[in-house]
Structure formats: C-alpha cells, structure tokens
Amino acid sequence: MTPAAGPSRSHTATLTDVARLAGVSVATASKALNGRSQVRAETRQRVVEAAERLSFRPNQLARGLLAGRTGTVGLLTSDLEGRFGIPILMGAEDAFGAGEVAVFLCDARGDSIREQHHVRALLGRRVDGLIVVGSRTDPRPSLGRELPVPVVYAYAPSDDPADLSIVPDNVDAGRIAVQHLLTCGRTRIAHITGDPGYLAARDRADGARAALADAGLALVDEPRFGAWSEGWGRAATALLLDRHPDVDAVLCGSDQIARGVMDVLRERGQRVPEDVAVMGFDNWQVLTSGSRPLLTSVDMNLEQVGRAAAQALFGAIAGGAPRSGVETLPCRVVIRGSTAPLS
Amino acid sequence: MTPAAGPSRSHTATLTDVARLAGVSVATASKALNGRSQVRAETRQRVVEAAERLSFRPNQLARGLLAGRTGTVGLLTSDLEGRFGIPILMGAEDAFGAGEVAVFLCDARGDSIREQHHVRALLGRRVDGLIVVGSRTDPRPSLGRELPVPVVYAYAPSDDPADLSIVPDNVDAGRIAVQHLLTCGRTRIAHITGDPGYLAARDRADGARAALADAGLALVDEPRFGAWSEGWGRAATALLLDRHPDVDAVLCGSDQIARGVMDVLRERGQRVPEDVAVMGFDNWQVLTSGSRPLLTSVDMNLEQVGRAAAQALFGAIAGGAPRSGVETLPCRVVIRGSTAPLS
DNA sequence: AAACATGCCGAAAAGGCTTTCAGCAAGCTA
DNA sequence: TAGCTTGCTGAAAGCCTTTTCGGCATGTTT
C-alpha cells in the first residue's frame, strides 16, 4: 500500500452506499437511521448494520444545508492569553458539547478589524449563533442589531442595551468580600486594587464601600488604585502600613496584588491571618495555592458565566423569548488560610 | 416591528437573489463573484453591487459540500485549564486564521471516551484535518491510522511513530538552561524539579546533567523530584541549603517551584542573584514578572509549537509529502534579574 | 458574403441529505 | 369479489453553490 493510498483515500461512505448495501432506497435508509417511524423493524436493522459496516457518518454539511441550522456557534474572544477568557470558553464548550453543537473558536486579539473579519467568516459558515467574550467587564461596542443570528455577550457587556450580556456581579463581589472580613471580626479594612481604568476595580471598590457603610464603618483610607501586579501590592502595602499600622484586613483587587501584599506584611512582621487578614479576587489557583498561608479569594464563577451564555444562546436559537440587557451572576468567596476570625 | 421579526427573520440572501437582482443567471453571478474570467467587466460590476446591496455571503456549507473540502479543522485538547494548551491553541488559531480556515474547538477533559466522541462528531462535520493537543509531553495513544483526514499531535506526541508529532525539546531546554548558568560563572548548580512521573521533568534533568557533564561538572546532589508547586520549591530549598550551603545556582523545574525556591533563599539570607542564581521553566508571565528579582526562565515556545502543528497539518491537507515521527522545536532562555554573572 | 474564432452568458448536473407524496401490497370489511 | 384501510417503500424535489458545456451574438478573416 502506497503511503498516499490508505483507507484515507477511499471515498467516505455516503448514504447512497449504505442504501445500496442494505438493498433499500436512500429515503428509506435515511428514515431508518433517523428513527422515523415508517420503517419496518427488520428493514431498519438491515440499514443500521450496513451503516455500521461502512462506518457511515452522515454529512453534517448536507444536513445543515437542508435544515437551515448547522448546529455550530461561533465563539469570539478578544484575548485568549488573558486568564478570563479561558474559563468562560470552557463553560460554554461544556454546555454546548453536552448537546450536539460544535464551537468555532476565533481570537480577534483585541482588534476590531479582525473581529469584523471573523464575524463575516462565521456568518458565511452559517453558524446558528455567536458568543462574544471580552477581556474586561467594561462595556464594549455592540456587534450591531443587523446580524442574522442571535448574539450573547459574556464577561464584557455590549454597550447596546438591546443585546443580552452575561457578566459577573463585581459590585456584589466587593460586598461579599467585605462581609466575609466583617464576619471574621475585622473592622479596620483597607482596599488595595488595580488600574482604576477598569470598571471591575471601581465596581469592587463600590461594593466594598457599600458593605462597610451598611455596617456603619468605612475603609481605612481611600481605596488605593494602581496596577494589577504583585509589585503594586508590595508598594501599596508599604505605604499603607506607614500610615495605618493598625489595619487588620486588606482586601486586594486581585490575587496578584494579594501576593505582593502578603509578602510585605510578612517582611514587616505582621502575621497573616492573625494580625492582618488578606483576600484576593479571581481565585487564580496558581496564586492562591502557592502562598503562605493559602489565599482566600473571590471566585467570579467564570465557568458558569460561560455556561449561562451558552444556555442563553441556545434558548435564543431555539426561538425562545428574546432576553436583553445585562444579566449578572453572583460570585462566591473561597475561604482559605489567609482569613480567619480574630481570636 | 415585533421583537421576533427583525431582519433576523428575513431570509439570508442567496446567490439566486443576487443573480435575480443583477439580472443574470446564478452561474454568471457565481463566476462574477469568484473572479472567473468569462464575465464582462460591466456585468461583474452589476453582480458585485447586487451582492453588496444584499450583503450576500456565500454559503460555505454548500461550497464545502461541492468541493469536498470544508476549510475547517478540529482542535482536540485534553485540558483547556492547563496552561500549556492555550498558547498552542493560540499559535494554531493564528496560523490558520491568517488563511481561510476555521477551527472547531473540542475539550475532551482528559477522557478518552469524550475524545472519541468528539473525533466522530468532527469527522461528521467533514473537517479537513485534526490537531491533537496534549497536556503533558509524555506520549499519548494514537487516534489510529484509519482516520480519513490527516492528524498532527502537538505537545503530547502520539505513541505511534507513523503519526506526526510536534513537541518542544525539553532535553535541549535543560541543556541551554545550564549553559546559561555556566555562562554566569556558576559551578555549584542544584536542580529542584517536579513530579518524576512527567517525562518533561526527566528530560530537563537529563539535559541539565548532559550540559554539566560536557563542562566536566556535575549537579550538586541528585535532582530533587517532587511536585510542580511553590510548596515543594520551599521545602526542597530548605533541605538543599542544609546539605549544600555553598550552592550558587538553582535550576528549577517550573516557575512555580522557582518562586518557592526564591522565597526560602531570601528568608535564609541568600541574595538572588548575587549569592544564588535561580531559573525556572515555562516562562509563565504571572510568576516571572511578580517575583523579586524578576525570574529568568526557559520559554518552551509553545505558540510556535501550535503554529508549526498548524502548518504541518496544512501541508498534509494540501497533499504534501507526509511527515511522521516526533519533531522537536527548540526552547529559549529569557534572561531576567534572577540570574547574573558572578562579579 | 461565408466561414470562422472569440467572448459572454445560461441551463443543468453534481454534491449528500431529508422530506413529501404517491404507489403498492397485504389484510380487512361488506 | 370489490372496495377499503394500513403499513412500507421509493421517486423526486429541494437546500446552495460551482463547474461544465452548449449556444448565441459579435467581430474577424478570406
């Protein structure tokens, strides 16, 4: 057998082949394989066996062409390397994969020209719907209302309220984080967070302030906005301790920041969590599980965001009542060693 | 306009519509839009305008049905959450996206049943080829030789030498890492690495030993295998310093381990890099850029692995000479603050 | 003016599948 | 036995595009 002439070259079995082998017409073969009722059991059996023998796989292209539905969706992401897109993508893939939907993955790399290109290509392939995953929770431009298929935005909401967007509830995230710290008996809580240009940073700070206000308290100092990095966590902590040595909890805008904060606390002789409790956001395993002690963090349930987006899209494709607006999903606190009740 | 009856419902334009609007036959319309030469310039112009007006997008399903090629490939990954799959996926998506190929993403979650299911589904959709991305460099079971489309394995090689696999060269990675440390004038080099069940750990250790042997040196102590975690890095470093306080470099099997190593070195009063140089593997940004000093690391060029796999698959689809066996791609040292010449 | 080449265009088939509808045989009732 | 219902099966149309090939109107040559 020559290298190029394996079974690879043998014409893939088609329904006609199956029908011929089973001694029936293609129509009957089709009905037999699809569980239609107008086929005698014995005939169906023959067809099924023939299909088996030829390892027949119905051509989804032909099927999609006929049905007008392809059973495919496009997943448009702006940054794959960012860590937020992945869990969402997993959740969506999971929700679809359970059914019989296949996912086209496209990375626009944050470039709207590329994005437009991908949208056109996906429409050419007649996807049944689109999920758009952003890298930040700040609103992003809508793909427009003129698309021939439903679209769901995940993580980054569309700026058009007529679109449906699924996002984590960052305000509530800030609130539950503070509530956890209050539950631990902390009252002198500082907030060190990232780039104020990010809505997520502002939302979380707002939620944190609101929860404190509900308890008749306030943040120690204003929230310190900076960068989403360990370095900023370290720098801000040094400043914080100089001005407020009596702080008993630091809520950090990200796990990276929290790592920097914990490093400096340790260097300054503050024990975590005995003297100062520390919390992060994102629940990024590589960071939370490597720190000493393990880091308590707020998980944004991104996988669930992905799943919810997939389900919403599914519903829209099936023709359910169209939803719109920004729907938020709750976050959850994952408690580890860096927070504990004051003893 | 009722909510359900937007332009969404308006029948997507088809070539017939374009032809009718332009006052030509579908055959002519097709030729005009595809740059075939047997069309008068003026006629072509009319057709193009009509297509524009109707925002016509040729149906790729029909096209694929006819051509026998769909311009799609399946990307089968075993673990999306693992950090190795993503860059490979990005590289592949990039290499394909440049052309006109769309990528079906499937996550098998490490389950071979799921994997089989996905393969069948993808074949049903008549993908032109398959890329299989593993989560470890240990060989994995082949998908088999009987598939009707070419397959390329990335990161995790197939156990069938008849298949083509693209993997990073971990042995060489260990070698170049040690060479860098030698260049920095280090001679008492220890190796703390991860789970010995991983081929990557053993390969890197082998490469490191080989490079040292070439220089007439040997590792300080045997490589310390353990886990891919900061915690192990800390524990192993404590042991190491007790037995070999004169060590002047630690080569770590991953960036996580390296972070743990650096933490304990600092605690024990060893300066990095003045007293002890530290290197990691993987060049994982979140870890390398958060440490003090910034961490030198070996980058496995995973994006390039993905690109190379995509290109190989592309070649195989186009019918080029079939390649087979395991092809390795070189890694590269990314020098940062944690390694420096002895002064 | 006849014969020919040339340039454009359109009818039709193909690709694989599903669905509709007509046809046919067998079994039943009157 | 004629007429009817039931139960299966198959022919054919349709989904959308590309490609082949025949045909028609020019323009060109002798």
mmCIF file of C-alpha atoms (C1' of nucleotides) in Angstrom, chain A residues 61-69, chain C residues 16-19, chain D residues 14-15:
data_model
loop_
_atom_site.group_PDB
_atom_site.id
_atom_site.type_symbol
_atom_site.label_atom_id
_atom_site.label_comp_id
_atom_site.label_asym_id
_atom_site.label_seq_id
_atom_site.Cartn_x
_atom_site.Cartn_y
_atom_site.Cartn_z
ATOM 1 C CA LEU A 61 -22.822 19.885 5.807
ATOM 2 C CA ALA A 62 -25.525 18.423 3.671
ATOM 3 C CA ARG A 63 -27.768 18.128 6.657
ATOM 4 C CA GLY A 64 -27.143 21.709 7.688
ATOM 5 C CA LEU A 65 -27.651 22.948 4.179
ATOM 6 C CA LEU A 66 -31.050 21.363 4.111
ATOM 7 C CA ALA A 67 -32.157 22.138 7.620
ATOM 8 C CA GLY A 68 -31.054 25.751 7.654
ATOM 9 C CA ARG A 69 -29.465 25.048 11.015
ATOM 10 C "C1'" DG C 16 -25.277 14.283 0.368
ATOM 11 C "C1'" DC C 17 -29.086 14.538 2.851
ATOM 12 C "C1'" DT C 18 -34.261 14.991 4.429
ATOM 13 C "C1'" DT C 19 -38.996 15.180 3.483
ATOM 14 C "C1'" DG D 14 -35.158 20.971 -2.524
ATOM 15 C "C1'" DC D 15 -31.095 23.181 0.150
#
